[in-house]
């Protein structure tokens, strides 16, 4: 039986707690990872940067923040009791409720006693002789563990563009992913929102309602699709609860881990009238059906994609009264779905309000943030509040921000300088016993996260049963997987578009696919097969 009690040893620099496993991050992945490792009898410590748990749902508390997955698919599937107890109030649940849900889970499963909040991990260094990791926090606190599981999130390292004069602004400024706990009062204020990704699109219509004036600074227009959120009725709630097993079975087989399944037909083989009718039908449905239940070649065939892209542009044109503004909002420089599709509620209508202005920063680039506001190449705008909805250094950023050193002092950041190098997205050569729970294979969050967490937990259980203490991939398996990630992306329209999927939103970041572009179901199968073959592609000692 594993020793579930942390060991403390004295060193010349103070005492060091030793755990079986350290988990970095108390979000969706980290909480479940803690639960699973505890079940194995491991002593575990979770370090969480925030003052509360929840990860994404703790940090992103900007107005309008909500799921774009159907709520019932986002909840954890591993506790029938939890599934039956929790009532999702909205079909696409908002941040306050999502944060409440994760806190409910933490309390129900007594997770808090192993979570240390306000604890940002500074470094993790592998000690080869002892085969363990030395983890140091920003506070100087040091701990040790045989296993480190990075559950740091894939969209958690905020990106703030290095605008000239950014610190000179005399008003209030916020990044959406570091939104304050207390309500930000925008009433009567002149507000700027920079960014029109999923975040800016959720936020702007709400700001437009409250603020005296809103100016949205757009660099790339997105294909935004109606979310069509609504309250969950009692009957729907009853159906969720009755159908959970079936639904979970289904989402484990779809390409993206959502409840939507691509239509097996090829777009241009479907007669035009029928195709149009299908587009309208998809458009009228809630959530990502317009993307993920579309014809199967929408992500691989440019002509097929363009057919739907023009349909979406016309939807935008129909909603925005000023034709000049409408054309600025209608994307023409990238295919539909090559950037994440923001799901919106009254986004386009906001531009019909007298108090909302759209500034295209490709026409008039942002030159500087000034004490009074923001200066483009054309003019200076005055603001009381500037909101940066400028996104994240996705997937690699949260990991490379930590000084992780593997065998021979090798730097993780240097190793990943060209993009993620993993086998099965789970581990990287040279960093034994470091597992990546927040990894490039996270698509629809919880369903994918659960599979990854369970794979890691099963692997650790296997090692303990066999008295093995060290696991890392073989260089050959890693090389083949990196190639497979690249090949899978090349077959899609993702590859040639500038988006965070390709790391193209961060100046100087090497272009590489950051998310697994193959099917979630295939990924699940590959991971299961490797495990069934005694962790094929890994060296266990
Ligand atoms: P995104 O999708 O990366 O969007 C960031 C936005 O900020 C996007 O419109 C960017 O324009 C814009 N941006 C970034 N840098 C600049 C500069 N320097 N000047 C002007 N505009 C800029 O992040 P989100 O937070 O909206 O969404 C992230 C994910 O969270 C989302 O995909 C969902 O999965 C949940 P660009 O498009 O790069 O031209």
Coordinates of C-alpha atoms and ligand atoms in Angstrom, one line a residue, residues 155 159 161 163 194-200 219-220 339-340 361-362 366 389-392 500 505, ligand 1:
X155 CA -5.1 28.7 -22.3
X159 CA -0.9 37.4 -23.8
X161 CA 0.8 42.8 -26.6
X163 CA 2.1 48.2 -27.0
X194 CA -8.9 45.2 -28.0
X195 CA -9.4 41.8 -29.6
X196 CA -12.3 40.0 -31.3
X197 CA -11.6 36.3 -30.5
X198 CA -14.0 34.1 -28.5
X199 CA -13.4 36.3 -25.4
X200 CA -13.9 39.7 -27.1
X219 CA -7.4 43.0 -36.2
X220 CA -8.9 39.9 -37.7
X339 CA -9.6 29.9 -36.2
X340 CA -11.7 29.0 -33.2
X361 CA -6.5 48.0 -36.8
X362 CA -5.3 46.6 -40.1
X366 CA -2.4 50.7 -32.9
X389 CA -9.1 40.6 -24.9
X390 CA -5.8 39.6 -26.5
X391 CA -5.7 35.9 -25.8
X392 CA -3.0 33.5 -24.6
X500 CA -3.3 30.4 -31.7
X505 CA -0.8 34.9 -32.3
Ligands
LIG1 P1 -7.8 34.8 -29.2 O1 -8.8 34.0 -29.8 O2 -6.4 34.6 -29.3 O3 -8.1 36.3 -29.6 C1 -7.3 37.4 -29.2 C2 -7.7 38.6 -30.0 O4 -6.8 39.6 -29.7 C3 -7.7 38.4 -31.5 O5 -8.8 39.1 -32.1 C4 -6.4 39.0 -31.9 O6 -6.3 39.4 -33.3 C5 -6.3 40.2 -31.0 N1 -5.0 40.7 -30.8 C6 -3.9 40.0 -30.3 N2 -2.8 40.8 -30.4 C7 -3.2 42.0 -30.9 C8 -2.5 43.2 -31.2 N3 -1.2 43.3 -31.0 N4 -3.3 44.2 -31.8 C9 -4.6 44.0 -32.0 N5 -5.3 42.9 -31.7 C10 -4.6 41.9 -31.2 O7 -8.1 34.8 -27.6 P2 -9.5 34.7 -26.8 O8 -9.2 35.0 -25.4 O9 -10.5 35.5 -27.5 O10 -9.9 33.2 -27.0 C11 -9.0 32.2 -26.6 C12 -9.7 30.9 -26.6 O11 -10.4 30.8 -25.3 C13 -10.7 30.6 -27.6 O12 -10.2 30.2 -28.8 C14 -11.6 29.6 -26.9 O13 -11.0 28.3 -27.1 C15 -11.5 29.9 -25.5 P3 -5.8 38.3 -34.4 O14 -6.9 37.4 -34.6 O15 -4.6 37.6 -33.8 O16 -5.5 39.2 -35.6

